[in-house]
Structures are given as structure tokens and as C-alpha cells.
Coordinates of C-alpha atoms and ligand atoms in Angstrom, one line a residue:
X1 CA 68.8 -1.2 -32.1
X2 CA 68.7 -1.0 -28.5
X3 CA 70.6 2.0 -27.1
X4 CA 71.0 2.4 -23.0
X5 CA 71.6 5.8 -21.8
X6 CA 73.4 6.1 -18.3
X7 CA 72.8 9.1 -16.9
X8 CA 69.8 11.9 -17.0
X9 CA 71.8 15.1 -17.0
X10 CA 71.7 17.3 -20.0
X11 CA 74.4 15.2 -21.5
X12 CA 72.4 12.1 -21.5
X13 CA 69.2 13.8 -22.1
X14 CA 70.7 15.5 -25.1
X15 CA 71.7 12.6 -26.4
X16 CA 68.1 10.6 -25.8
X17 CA 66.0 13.4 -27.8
X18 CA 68.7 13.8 -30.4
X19 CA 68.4 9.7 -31.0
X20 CA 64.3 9.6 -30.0
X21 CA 63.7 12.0 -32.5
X22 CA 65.5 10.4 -35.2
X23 CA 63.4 7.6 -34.8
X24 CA 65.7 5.5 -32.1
X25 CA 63.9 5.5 -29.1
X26 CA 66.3 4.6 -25.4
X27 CA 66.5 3.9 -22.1
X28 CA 67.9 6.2 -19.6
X29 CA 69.3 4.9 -16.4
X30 CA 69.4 7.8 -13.8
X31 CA 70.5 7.1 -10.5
X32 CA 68.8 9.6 -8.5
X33 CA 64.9 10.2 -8.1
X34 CA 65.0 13.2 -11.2
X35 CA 66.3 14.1 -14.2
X36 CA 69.0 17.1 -14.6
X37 CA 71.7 16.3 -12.6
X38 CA 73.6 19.3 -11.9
X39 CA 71.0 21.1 -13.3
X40 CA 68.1 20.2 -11.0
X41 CA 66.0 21.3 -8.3
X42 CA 65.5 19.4 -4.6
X43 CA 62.0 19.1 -2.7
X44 CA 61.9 22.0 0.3
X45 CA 60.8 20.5 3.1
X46 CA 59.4 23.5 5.0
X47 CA 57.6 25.2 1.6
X48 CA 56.9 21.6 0.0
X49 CA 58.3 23.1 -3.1
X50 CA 61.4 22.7 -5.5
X51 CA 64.6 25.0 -5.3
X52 CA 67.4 25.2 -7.5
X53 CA 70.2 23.6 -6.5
X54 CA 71.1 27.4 -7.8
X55 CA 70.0 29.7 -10.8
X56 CA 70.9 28.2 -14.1
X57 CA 71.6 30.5 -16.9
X58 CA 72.3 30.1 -20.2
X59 CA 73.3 32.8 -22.8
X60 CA 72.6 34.0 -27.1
X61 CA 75.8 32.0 -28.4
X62 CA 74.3 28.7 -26.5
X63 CA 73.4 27.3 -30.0
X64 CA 73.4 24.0 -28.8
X65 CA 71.1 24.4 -25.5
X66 CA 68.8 26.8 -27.1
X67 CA 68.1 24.1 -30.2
X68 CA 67.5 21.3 -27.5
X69 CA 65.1 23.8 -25.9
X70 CA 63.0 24.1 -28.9
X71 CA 63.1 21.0 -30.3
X72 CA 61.4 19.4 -26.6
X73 CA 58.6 22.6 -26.2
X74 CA 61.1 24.3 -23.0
X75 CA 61.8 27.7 -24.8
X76 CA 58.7 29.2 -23.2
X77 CA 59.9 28.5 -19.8
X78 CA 62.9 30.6 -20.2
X79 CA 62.7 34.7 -20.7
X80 CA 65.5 36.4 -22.1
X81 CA 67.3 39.5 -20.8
X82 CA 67.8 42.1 -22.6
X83 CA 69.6 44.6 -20.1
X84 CA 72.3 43.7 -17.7
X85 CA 72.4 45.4 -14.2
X86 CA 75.8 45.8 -13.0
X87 CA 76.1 47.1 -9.0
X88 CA 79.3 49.2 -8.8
X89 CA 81.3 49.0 -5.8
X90 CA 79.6 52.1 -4.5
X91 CA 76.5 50.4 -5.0
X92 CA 75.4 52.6 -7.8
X93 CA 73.7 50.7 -10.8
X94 CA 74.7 50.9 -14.4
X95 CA 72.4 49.4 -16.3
X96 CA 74.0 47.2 -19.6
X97 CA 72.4 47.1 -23.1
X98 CA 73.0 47.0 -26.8
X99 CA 73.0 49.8 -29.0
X100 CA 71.5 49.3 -32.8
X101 CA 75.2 49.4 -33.8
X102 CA 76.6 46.0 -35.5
X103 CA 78.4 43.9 -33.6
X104 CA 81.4 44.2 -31.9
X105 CA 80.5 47.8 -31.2
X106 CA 77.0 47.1 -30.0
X107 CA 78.2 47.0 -26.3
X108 CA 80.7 49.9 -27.0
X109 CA 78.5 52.5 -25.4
X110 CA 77.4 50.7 -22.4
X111 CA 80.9 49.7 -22.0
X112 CA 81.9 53.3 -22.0
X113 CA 79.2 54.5 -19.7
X114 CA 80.3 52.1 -16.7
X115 CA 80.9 54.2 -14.1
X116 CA 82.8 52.0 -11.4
X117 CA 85.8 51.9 -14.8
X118 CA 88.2 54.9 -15.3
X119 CA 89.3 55.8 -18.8
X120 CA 92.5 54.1 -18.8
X121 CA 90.9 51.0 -17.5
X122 CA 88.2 51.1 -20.1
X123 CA 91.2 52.1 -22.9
X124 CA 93.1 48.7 -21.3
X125 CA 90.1 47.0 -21.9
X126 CA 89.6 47.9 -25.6
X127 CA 92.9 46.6 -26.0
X128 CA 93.0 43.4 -24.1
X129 CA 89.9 42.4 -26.1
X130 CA 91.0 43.3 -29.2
X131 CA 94.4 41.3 -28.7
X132 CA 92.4 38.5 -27.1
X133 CA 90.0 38.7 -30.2
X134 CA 92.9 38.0 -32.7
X135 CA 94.2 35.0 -31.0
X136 CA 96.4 33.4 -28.3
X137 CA 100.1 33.9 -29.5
X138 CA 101.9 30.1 -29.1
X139 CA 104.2 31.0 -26.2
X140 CA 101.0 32.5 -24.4
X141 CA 98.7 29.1 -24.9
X142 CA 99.4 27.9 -21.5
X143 CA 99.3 31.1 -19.5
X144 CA 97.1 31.1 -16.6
X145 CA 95.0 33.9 -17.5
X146 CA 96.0 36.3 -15.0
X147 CA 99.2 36.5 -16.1
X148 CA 98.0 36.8 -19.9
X149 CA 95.9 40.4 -18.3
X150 CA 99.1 41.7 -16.7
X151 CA 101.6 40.9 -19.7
X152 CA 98.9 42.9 -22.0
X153 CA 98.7 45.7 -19.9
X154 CA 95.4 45.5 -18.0
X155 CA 94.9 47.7 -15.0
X156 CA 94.3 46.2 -11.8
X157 CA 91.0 47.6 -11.6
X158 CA 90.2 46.2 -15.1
X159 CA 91.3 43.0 -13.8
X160 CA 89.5 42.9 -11.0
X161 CA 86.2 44.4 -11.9
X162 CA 85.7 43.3 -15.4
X163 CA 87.6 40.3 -16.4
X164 CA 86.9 38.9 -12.9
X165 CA 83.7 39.5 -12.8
X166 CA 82.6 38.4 -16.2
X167 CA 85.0 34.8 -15.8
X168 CA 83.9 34.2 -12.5
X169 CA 80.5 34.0 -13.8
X170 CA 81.2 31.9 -16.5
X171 CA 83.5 29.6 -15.9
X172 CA 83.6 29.3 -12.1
X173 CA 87.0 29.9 -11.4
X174 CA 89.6 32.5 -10.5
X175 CA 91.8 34.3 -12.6
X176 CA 94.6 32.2 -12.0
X177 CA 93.1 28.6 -12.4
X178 CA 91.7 29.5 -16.1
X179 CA 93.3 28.7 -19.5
X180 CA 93.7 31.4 -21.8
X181 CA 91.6 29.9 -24.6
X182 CA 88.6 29.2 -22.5
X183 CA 88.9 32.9 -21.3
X184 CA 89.5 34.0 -25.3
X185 CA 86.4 32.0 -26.0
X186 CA 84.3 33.5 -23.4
X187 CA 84.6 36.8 -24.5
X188 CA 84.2 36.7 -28.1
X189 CA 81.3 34.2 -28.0
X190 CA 79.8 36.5 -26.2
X191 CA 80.8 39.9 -26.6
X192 CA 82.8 40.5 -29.9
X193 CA 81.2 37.5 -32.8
X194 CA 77.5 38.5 -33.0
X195 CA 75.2 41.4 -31.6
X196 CA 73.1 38.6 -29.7
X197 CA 75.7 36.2 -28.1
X198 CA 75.5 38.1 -24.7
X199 CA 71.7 37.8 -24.2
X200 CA 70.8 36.3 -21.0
X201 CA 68.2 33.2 -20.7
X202 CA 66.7 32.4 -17.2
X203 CA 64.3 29.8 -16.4
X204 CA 61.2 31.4 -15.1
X205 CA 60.0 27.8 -13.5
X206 CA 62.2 25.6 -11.2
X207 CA 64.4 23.2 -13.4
X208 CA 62.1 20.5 -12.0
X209 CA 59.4 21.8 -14.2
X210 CA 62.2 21.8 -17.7
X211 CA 63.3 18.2 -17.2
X212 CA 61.6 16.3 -14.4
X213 CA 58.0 17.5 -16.1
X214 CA 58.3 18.6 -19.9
X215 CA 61.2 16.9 -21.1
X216 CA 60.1 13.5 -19.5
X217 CA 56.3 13.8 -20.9
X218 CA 58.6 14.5 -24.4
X219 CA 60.7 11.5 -24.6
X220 CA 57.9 9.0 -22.8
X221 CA 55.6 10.1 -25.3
X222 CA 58.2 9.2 -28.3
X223 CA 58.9 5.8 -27.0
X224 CA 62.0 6.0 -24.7
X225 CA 61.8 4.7 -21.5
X226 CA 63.6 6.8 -18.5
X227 CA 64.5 5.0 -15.6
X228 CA 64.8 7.0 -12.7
X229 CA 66.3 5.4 -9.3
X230 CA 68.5 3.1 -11.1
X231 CA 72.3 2.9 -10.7
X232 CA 74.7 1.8 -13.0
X233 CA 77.2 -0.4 -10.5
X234 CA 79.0 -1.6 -14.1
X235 CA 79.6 -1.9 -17.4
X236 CA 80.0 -5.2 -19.1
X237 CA 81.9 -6.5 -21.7
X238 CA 81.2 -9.7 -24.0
X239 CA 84.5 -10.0 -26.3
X240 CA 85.5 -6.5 -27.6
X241 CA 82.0 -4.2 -27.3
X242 CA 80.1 -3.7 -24.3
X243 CA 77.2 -5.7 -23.6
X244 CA 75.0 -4.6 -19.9
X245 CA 74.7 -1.9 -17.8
X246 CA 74.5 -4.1 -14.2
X247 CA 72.0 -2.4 -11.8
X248 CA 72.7 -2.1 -8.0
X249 CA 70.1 -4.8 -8.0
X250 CA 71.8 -6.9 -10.4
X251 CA 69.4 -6.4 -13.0
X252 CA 71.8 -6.4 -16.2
X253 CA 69.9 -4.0 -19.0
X254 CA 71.4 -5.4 -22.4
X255 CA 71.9 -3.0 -25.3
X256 CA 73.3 -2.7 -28.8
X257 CA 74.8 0.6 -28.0
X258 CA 75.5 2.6 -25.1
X259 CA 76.4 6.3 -23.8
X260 CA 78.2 7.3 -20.6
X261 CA 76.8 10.5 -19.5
X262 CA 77.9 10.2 -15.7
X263 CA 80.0 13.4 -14.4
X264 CA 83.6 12.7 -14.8
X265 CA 84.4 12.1 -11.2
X266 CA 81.9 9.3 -11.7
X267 CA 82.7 8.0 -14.9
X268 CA 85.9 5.8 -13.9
X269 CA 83.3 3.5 -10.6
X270 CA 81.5 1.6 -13.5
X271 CA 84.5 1.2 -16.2
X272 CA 85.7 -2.1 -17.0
X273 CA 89.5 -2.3 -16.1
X274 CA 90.5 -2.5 -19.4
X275 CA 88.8 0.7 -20.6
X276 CA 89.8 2.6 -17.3
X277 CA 93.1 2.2 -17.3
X278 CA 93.5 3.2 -20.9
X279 CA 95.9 7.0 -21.2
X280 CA 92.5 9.2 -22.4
X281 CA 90.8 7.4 -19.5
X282 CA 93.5 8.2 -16.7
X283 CA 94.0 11.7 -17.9
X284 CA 90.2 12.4 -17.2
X285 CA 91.4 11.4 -13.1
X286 CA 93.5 14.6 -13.2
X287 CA 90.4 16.7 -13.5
X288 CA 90.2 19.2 -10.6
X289 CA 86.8 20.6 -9.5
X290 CA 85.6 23.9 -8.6
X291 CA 82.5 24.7 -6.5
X292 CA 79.9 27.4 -6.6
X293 CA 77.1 28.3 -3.8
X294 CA 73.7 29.5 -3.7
X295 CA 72.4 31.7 -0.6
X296 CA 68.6 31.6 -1.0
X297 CA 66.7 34.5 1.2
X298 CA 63.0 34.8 1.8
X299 CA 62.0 38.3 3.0
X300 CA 59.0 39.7 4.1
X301 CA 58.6 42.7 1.9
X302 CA 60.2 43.3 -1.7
X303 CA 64.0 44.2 -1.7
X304 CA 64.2 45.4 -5.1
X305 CA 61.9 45.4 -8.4
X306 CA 65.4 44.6 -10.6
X307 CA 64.8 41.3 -12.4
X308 CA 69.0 40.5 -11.8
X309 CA 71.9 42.1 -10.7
X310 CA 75.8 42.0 -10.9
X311 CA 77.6 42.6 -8.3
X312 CA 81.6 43.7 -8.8
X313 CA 83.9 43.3 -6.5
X314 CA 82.1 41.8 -3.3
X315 CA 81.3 37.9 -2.3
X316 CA 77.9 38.3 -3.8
X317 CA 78.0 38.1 -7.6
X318 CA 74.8 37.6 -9.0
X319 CA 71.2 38.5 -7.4
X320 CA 67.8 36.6 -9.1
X321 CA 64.9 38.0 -8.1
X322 CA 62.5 34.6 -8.6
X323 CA 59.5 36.5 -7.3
X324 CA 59.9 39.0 -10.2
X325 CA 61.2 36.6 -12.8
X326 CA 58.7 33.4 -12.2
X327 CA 56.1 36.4 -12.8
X328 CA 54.0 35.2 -9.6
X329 CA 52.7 36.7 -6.3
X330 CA 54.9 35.9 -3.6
X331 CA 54.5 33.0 -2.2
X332 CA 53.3 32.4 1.3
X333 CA 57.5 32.0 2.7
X334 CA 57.4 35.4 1.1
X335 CA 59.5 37.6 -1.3
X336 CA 62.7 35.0 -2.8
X337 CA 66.0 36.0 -4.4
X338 CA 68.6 34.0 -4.8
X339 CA 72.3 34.7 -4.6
X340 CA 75.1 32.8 -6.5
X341 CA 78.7 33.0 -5.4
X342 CA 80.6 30.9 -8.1
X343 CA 84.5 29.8 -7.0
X344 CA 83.6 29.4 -3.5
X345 CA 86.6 28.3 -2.0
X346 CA 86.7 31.0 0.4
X347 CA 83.7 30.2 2.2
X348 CA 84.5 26.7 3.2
X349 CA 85.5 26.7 7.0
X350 CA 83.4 30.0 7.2
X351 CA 80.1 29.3 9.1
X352 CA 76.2 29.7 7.5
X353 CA 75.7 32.6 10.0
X354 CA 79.0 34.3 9.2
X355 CA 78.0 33.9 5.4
X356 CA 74.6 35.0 5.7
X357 CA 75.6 38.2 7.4
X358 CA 78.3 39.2 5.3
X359 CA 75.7 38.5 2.4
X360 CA 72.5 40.7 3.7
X361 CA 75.3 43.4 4.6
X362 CA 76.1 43.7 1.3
X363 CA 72.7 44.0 0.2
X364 CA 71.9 46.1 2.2
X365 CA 74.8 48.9 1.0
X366 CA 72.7 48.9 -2.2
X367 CA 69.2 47.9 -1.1
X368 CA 68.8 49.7 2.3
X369 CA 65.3 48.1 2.9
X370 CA 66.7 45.1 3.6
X371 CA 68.0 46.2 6.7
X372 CA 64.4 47.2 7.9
X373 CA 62.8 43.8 5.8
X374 CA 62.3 40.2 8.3
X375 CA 64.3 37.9 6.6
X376 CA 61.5 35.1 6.8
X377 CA 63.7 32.2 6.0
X378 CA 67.4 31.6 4.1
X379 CA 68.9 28.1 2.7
X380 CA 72.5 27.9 1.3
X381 CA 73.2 25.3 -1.1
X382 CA 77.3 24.3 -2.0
X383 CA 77.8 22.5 -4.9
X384 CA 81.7 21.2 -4.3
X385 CA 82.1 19.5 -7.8
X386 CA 79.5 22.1 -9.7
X387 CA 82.6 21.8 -12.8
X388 CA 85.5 20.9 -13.8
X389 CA 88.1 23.8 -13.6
X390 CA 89.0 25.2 -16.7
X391 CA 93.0 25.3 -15.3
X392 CA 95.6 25.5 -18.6
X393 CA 96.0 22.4 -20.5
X394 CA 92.9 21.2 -19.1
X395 CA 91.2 20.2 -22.5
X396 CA 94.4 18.1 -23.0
X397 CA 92.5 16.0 -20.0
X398 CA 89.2 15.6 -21.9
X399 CA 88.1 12.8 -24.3
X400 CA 86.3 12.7 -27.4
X401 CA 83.1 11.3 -27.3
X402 CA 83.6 8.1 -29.0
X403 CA 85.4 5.6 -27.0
X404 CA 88.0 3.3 -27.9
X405 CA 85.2 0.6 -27.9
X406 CA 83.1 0.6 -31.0
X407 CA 79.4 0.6 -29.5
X408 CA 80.2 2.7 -26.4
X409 CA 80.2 6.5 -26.4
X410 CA 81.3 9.1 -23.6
X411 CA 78.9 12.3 -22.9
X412 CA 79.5 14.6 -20.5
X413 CA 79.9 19.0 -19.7
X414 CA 83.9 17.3 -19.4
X415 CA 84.1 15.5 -22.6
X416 CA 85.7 17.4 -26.0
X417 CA 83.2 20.5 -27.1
X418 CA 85.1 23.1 -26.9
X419 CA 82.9 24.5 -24.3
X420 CA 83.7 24.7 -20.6
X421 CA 81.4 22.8 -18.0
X422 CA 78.1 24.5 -19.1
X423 CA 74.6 23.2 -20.1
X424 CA 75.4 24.4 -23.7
X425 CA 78.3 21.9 -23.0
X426 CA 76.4 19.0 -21.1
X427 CA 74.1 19.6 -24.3
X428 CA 76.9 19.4 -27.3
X429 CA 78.4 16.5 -25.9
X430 CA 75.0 15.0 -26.0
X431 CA 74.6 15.2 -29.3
X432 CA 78.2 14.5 -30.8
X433 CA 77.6 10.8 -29.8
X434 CA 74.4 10.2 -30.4
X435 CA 75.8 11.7 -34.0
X436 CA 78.9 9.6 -33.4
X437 CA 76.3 6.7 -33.0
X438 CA 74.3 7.1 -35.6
X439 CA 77.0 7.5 -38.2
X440 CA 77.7 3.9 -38.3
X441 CA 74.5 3.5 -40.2
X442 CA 74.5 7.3 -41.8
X443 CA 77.6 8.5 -42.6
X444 CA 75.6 11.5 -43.2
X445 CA 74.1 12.6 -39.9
X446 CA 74.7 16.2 -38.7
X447 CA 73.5 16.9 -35.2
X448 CA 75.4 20.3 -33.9
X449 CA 74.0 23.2 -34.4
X450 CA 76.1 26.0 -35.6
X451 CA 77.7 28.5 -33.9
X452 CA 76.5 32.2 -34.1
X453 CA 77.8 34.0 -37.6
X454 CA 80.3 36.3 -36.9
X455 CA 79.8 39.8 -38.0
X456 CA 81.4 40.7 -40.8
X457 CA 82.4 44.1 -38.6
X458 CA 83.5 41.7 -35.7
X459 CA 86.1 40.2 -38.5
X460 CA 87.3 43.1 -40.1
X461 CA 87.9 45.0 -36.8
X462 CA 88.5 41.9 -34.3
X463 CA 90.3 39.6 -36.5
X464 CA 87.8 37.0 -35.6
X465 CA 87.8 34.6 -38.1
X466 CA 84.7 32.2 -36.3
X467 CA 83.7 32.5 -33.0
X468 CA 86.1 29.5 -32.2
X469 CA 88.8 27.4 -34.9
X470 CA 86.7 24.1 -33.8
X471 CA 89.1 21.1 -33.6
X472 CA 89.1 19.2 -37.0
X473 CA 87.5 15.3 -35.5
X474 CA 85.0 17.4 -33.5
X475 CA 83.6 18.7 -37.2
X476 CA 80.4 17.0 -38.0
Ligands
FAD1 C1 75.6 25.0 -8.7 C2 75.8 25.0 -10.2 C3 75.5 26.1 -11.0 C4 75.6 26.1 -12.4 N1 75.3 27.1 -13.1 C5 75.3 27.0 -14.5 C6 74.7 28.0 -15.3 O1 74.2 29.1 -14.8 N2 74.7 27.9 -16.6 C7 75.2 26.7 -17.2 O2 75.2 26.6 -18.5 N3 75.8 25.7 -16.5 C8 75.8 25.8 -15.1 N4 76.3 24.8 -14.4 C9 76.9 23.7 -15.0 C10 75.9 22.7 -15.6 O3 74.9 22.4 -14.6 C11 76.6 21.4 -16.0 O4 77.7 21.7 -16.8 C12 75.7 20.4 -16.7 O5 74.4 20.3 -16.1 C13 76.4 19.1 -16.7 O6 75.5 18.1 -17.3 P1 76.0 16.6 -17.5 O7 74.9 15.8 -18.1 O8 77.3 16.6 -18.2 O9 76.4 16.0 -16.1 P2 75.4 15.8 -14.8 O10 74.5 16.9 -14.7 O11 76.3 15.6 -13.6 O12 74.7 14.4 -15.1 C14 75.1 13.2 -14.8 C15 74.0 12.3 -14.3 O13 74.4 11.0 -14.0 C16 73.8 10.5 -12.9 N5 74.6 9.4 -12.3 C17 75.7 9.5 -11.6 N6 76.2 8.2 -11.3 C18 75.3 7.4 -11.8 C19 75.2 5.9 -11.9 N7 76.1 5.2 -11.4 N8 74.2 5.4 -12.6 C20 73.2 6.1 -13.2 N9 73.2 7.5 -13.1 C21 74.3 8.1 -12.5 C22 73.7 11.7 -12.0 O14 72.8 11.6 -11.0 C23 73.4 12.8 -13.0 O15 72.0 13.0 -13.1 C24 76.1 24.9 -13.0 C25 76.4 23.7 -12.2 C26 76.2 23.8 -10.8 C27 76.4 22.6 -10.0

């Protein structure tokens, strides 16, 4: 069987392990000089080495990525977080850690001891998750989620320095532009099913390293073939199933089956006419973007020793130290941290200098060194279509991985997961159609990993009944 892979994101990397080691080696055709996709790093000219196109995190309840991790030797490139920093507005820090206490009360006391919330907005809170936790009522289902907050009493500061500042993060977007079960998922994924679902994992080497260097040696090694520098101009057809991926070239790479792992503003360029205007194929057009940036700053001297930090209420929102967390000396541009500003509408029409400024001002309210430290060098980086906006309805827009043509399967952060536009996403996807593939000769294959157990605590207090009621044709 001869299966073509188009597309080296995590999607169609997922999707090539998953089938390589089940003994069905493939070829990937990736467009671009390296593997990752979103998830990649770019060549610096002036330090000849590779940034981020920004920090990629992923988190405990990230079953999915984690597994594909382990399974391709990448776990020890990652190191988890145990303690959250968060940067009041005042610019005092509260560190964020779990008791020993089950879950969902493991976070309780850190909750409690945050001191940029008031009492009532931390008693809001408590409620707000606890209804969130028990489940969207039918007549809320297609709320924005700002309006969900205010009909269910949250303060404004609640709104705006908790479930802002957690959502941002997550899901890219703004209040307003995010469906109430994606928000609902986020927090008891993470916060309220199991006492490790918040854990942070950051890559401690550029994402380069993960897929350009491990992950390729991995699947090479196994027997697939990856193909980098190769774009997929169409999809043929011969009768009913699809037959070649045609090259830019005109090569035509033949296969017995094949996966679509392009983004979805992509996907629609090499569909045949009679698969793209199909209804699941024209809803995926109505999927709207969001962008998120990346200030990278160079300085000559150390800013802070903190690992991370996250910021509430100001354009920054998340600080990585890479000095500190790639565990080297500096290098010769000098100390690096990396800002990530996620929903970054605002910025367009707002000039690099102008952003730069208002950035190292805000660092420097909470790190006052940095108004003394050179600032050796600074990149920023704007990812316009980072992901797909988790706006209400949207999953209505998404399609299940198998296509309506036999030996052709969609994978994609955009496809149906249940997960918003993650690498836990990219990675799910991956693997429900190389499943999906597979099935036609074992009915028996299971590829997903499971969710996190929810505490029996988290049930009995939260209601939750799993982390997520998974939609019946996306069971295994
Ligand atoms: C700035 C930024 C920050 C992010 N931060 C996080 C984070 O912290 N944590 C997290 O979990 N997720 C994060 N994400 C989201 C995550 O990166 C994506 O959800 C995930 O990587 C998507 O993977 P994918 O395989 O579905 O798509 P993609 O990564 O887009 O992969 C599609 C691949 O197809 C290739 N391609 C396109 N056209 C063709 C063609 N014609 N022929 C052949 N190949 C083609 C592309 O080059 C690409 O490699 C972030 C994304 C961005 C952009």
C-alpha cells in the first residue's frame, strides 16, 4: 500500500509515524524547505541560527502530543513547568503551583493567593467555573463567551484579568470571537478534570531540532520517505478515488491512499472541483483566522532569572526566557527572551518601533534593569493565519477526517478533534485518519490516546462527567 502524505506539519507528521510504525511506511510532500509548519523555526541571518516562528507550548491534558512525543524519542527536548509566574498589573509576581490536594482543588490555594484578584472576583470565579464545569445550558451554546461571563455574574476584573488572560493564551482570540464550549473545554481540561492537566511543556531546543532533526532521522530510519521542497499543485482523480498528487514540476506521485494535511486556507488550491465544491468542503471557506506575534529581544545583560512569565492586563502576555530554558550560556547576540502577544489585531497599522517601545516599557515596570540593559538586537515575527478562530458555531465549519472519497483522508489543527487549533490538535487529527485509513483492513485499530481521567473529586464537586462528551463518529 502506497500512502502519500501532503503536508509536514504536525498533522501530517502525526499521521506518517502513526502509519510508519504500524508497519506502513509513506511519503510526505512538504512544500517548504522544513518540516513543522506552523510549528517551525526560520534560519537568522545575522546569528546563523534558528528562531521560532514563536514559543510553542503545549500543556498535561495534551494526551495526543505528548504520546507522539514519546513514541519518536522528542520528550527529552521538552521540560515541564511546574510553577506558573503570573505579573500582576502592579508588576508584583505571584507565583502559581499545585497543592498535594486532589484535583479540582489542587489550584484552589494559588487561586486564592492571587493578589491582582479581589474576593468577590475570586468568589465570581469559583462560580463561573463551577457552572462552566457542569455544562453549557442549550439556549447558551452559541453565546460568544463574553456574554456567557457577564450573564453568570463575573466581575469585570475577573473578566479581564483571568478569563482573558488564560483564553487569550489558549485559543488566540478575544472574548468575544470564542465559543462557549471551546472556552468550557479549556478550563476543565486544564484546571478542574485532573491534578496534572495544567502542567506546562516547553521545548528547550528550537522546533528545528524536534521535527527538522529527530523526527526526520525517526521516520527515514523506518522506511518513509519525506520530501521536502515539493508542492502539491493537485489532486487527481481516476474514476471515483484519487489517484496523484501533481508536483509544481509535474511530477505526478501515485498512491493507494492519501492524506490532506495542508492548513485550511490551503486545503481548497489543490481540490478537484468535484470534492471542493461539496457543503463540508465550502463550509471549511468560512473559517476566519486569528493572528498571534512574537517580539524577540537580545539584551546585553540578564533581565530576569524567571524561566516564564504572565503578564495580565498589558500587550505583553507571555515572557520565555530561552537563555534560562535551553539551559545554555548566552550566546554571543547575548541574553534572549521572547515575547508572545496572541490576538494581535491591534498591532497591525502600529509600526515595529512603536511596538518595541511599548513592549520594553512594560518590561521594564517589572524588570527595571532593562531600562539600564543595551538591547543588542530585537526581531518581531506576525503570524496572520497562526489559527483558525474558535468564533461560535465554528466546529459546525470543520470536517471529519475521512472524506467523502474512500482512499482520501483530511488532517489538519481545523479538522473535527474537539480541540482548538493546537499541536495537540494538529496531532489528533493526524492520527484519526491514519486510524480511519487503516480500518479498512482492521476494523480494530485504535490510535487516540485517552484523555486525562477525571478525578473522582472533580465529578462529584464539578459535575464533570469526562473532560469532554467526545462526539459519537470521532469514538475510536
Ligand atoms: C505563532 C504561532 C504560535 C502558536 N503557538 C502554539 C502553542 O504554543 N501551542 C500549541 O499547541 N499550538 C500553537 N500554535 C498552533 C499550532 O502551531 C498549529 O495548530 C499546528 O502546528 C498546526 O499543524 P497542522 O499540521 O494542522 O498545519 P500546518 O502546521 O499549517 O501544516 C501544513 C503543512 O502543509 C504545507 N503545505 C502547504 N501547502 C502545501 C502544498 N501545496 N504542498 C505541500 N505542502 C504544503 C505547509 O508548508 C505546512 O508545513 C501556534 C501557531 C502559531 C502560528
Amino acid at each position: 500500500m502506497r500512502i502519500v502524505i501532503i503536508g509536514g506539519g504536525l498533522a501530517g507528521l502525526a499521521s506518517a509515524v502513526a502509519l510508519t510504525e504500524r508497519g506502513h511506511p509513506c511519503v510526505v510532500l512538504e512544500s517548504r524547505s522544513r518540516l513543522g509548519g506552523r510549528a517551525s523555526s526560520f534560519l537568522d541571518p545575522a546569528s546563523g541560527t534558528y528562531i521560532d516562528n514563536c514559543q510553542h507550548v503545549s500543556l498535561g491534558c495534551c494526551t495526543n502530543f505528548r504520546h507522539f512525543c514519546q513514541t519518536t524519542g522528542l520528550t527529552e527536548f521538552f521540560r515541564t513547568e511546574k510553577t506558573l509566574y503570573f505579573v500582576g498589573p502592579d508588576g508584583r509576581i505571584d507565583p502559581f503551583a499545585a497543592s498535594a490536594l486532589p484535583a479540582p482543588l489542587h489550584l484552589a490555594g494559588a487561586f486564592a493567593r492571587l493578589r491582582y484578584l479581589s474576593w468577590r472576583d475570586k468568589l465570581a470565579l469559583g462560580i463561573g467555573l463551577r457552572a462552566l464545569a457542569r455544562g453549557v445550558k442549550p439556549e447558551e451554546r452559541h453565546l460568544p463567551f463574553s456574554e456567557w461571563l457577564v450573564r453568570h455574574g463575573q466581575t469585570p476584573a475577573a473578566i479581564a484579568r483571568f478569563w482573558h488572560v488564560v483564553l487569550v493564551s489558549a485559543l488566540s482570540e478575544t472574548l468575544d470571537r470564542i465559543d462557549v464550549e471551546h472556552a468550557r473545554k479549556v478550563f476543565v481540561d486544564t484546571f478542574l478534570a485532573h491534578r496534572d492537566g495544567w502542567l506546562v511543556d516547553i521545548p528547550t531546543v528550537p522546533l528545528e531540532d524536534l521535527y527538522g532533526g529527530r523526527l526526520t532521522e525517526w521516520l527515514t530510519a523506518r522506511g518513509s520517505e519525506i520530501r521536502l521542497q515539493a508542492t502539491v499543485e493537485e489532486l487527481e482523480m481516476y474514476g471515483d478515488q484519487m489517484a496523484s498528487a501533481r508536483l509544481g514540476n509535474g511530477e505526478q506521485v501515485v498512491g493507494d491512499q492519501f492524506i490532506l494535511a495542508l492548513p485550511f486556507f490551503r486545503v481548497h488550491s489543490v481540490l478537484p472541483a468535484v470534492l471542493a465544491n461539496r457543503p463540508e468542503m465550502a463550509a471549511v471557506e468560512r473559517l476566519e483566522a486569528a493572528p498571534i506575534s512574537s517580539v524577540h529581544l537580545w539584551f546585553d545583560r540578564p533581565i530576569t532569572e524567571l524561566p516564564h512569565a504572565v503578564f495580565v492586563d498589558r500587550l505583553c502576555q507571555w515572557m520565555f526566557n530561552r537563555t534560562v530554558l535551553s539551559n545554555t550560556a548566552p550566546s554571543e547576540q547575548g541574553y534572549y527572551y521572547q515575547i508572545v502577544i496572541s490576538a494581535s489585531r491591534e498591532l497591525a497599522g502600529q509600526g515595529r518601533e512603536t511596538i518595541l517601545a511599548q513592549v520594553l516599557a512594560e518590561l521594564s515596570a517589572v524588570w527595571p534593569v532593562v531600562g539600564t540593559a543595551r538591547l543588542l538586537r530585537s526581531r518581531q515575527v506576525t503570524e496572520h493565519r497562526a489559527v483558525f478562530s474558535p468564533v461560535p458555531g465554528v466546529d459546525e465549519l470543520r470536517p471529519l477526517q475521512q472524506s467523502s472519497v474512500s482512499n482520501l483522508q483530511f488532517a489538519g489543527d481545523w479538522t473535527q478533534t474537539d480541540w482548538p487549533a493546537t499541536m495537540e490538535g494538529a496531532v489528533r487529527s493526524g492520527y484519526l485518519a491514519a486510524a480511519n485509513l487503516l480500518r479498512h483492513k482492521n476494523p480494530g485499530v485504535s490510535i487516540v490516546q485517552p484523555d486525562l481521567p477525571v478525578a473522582r473529586l472533580s465529578r462529584w464537586l464539578m459535575g464533570i462527567r469526562k473532560p469532554i462528551e467526545r462526539r459519537p463518529d470521532l469514538q475510536e
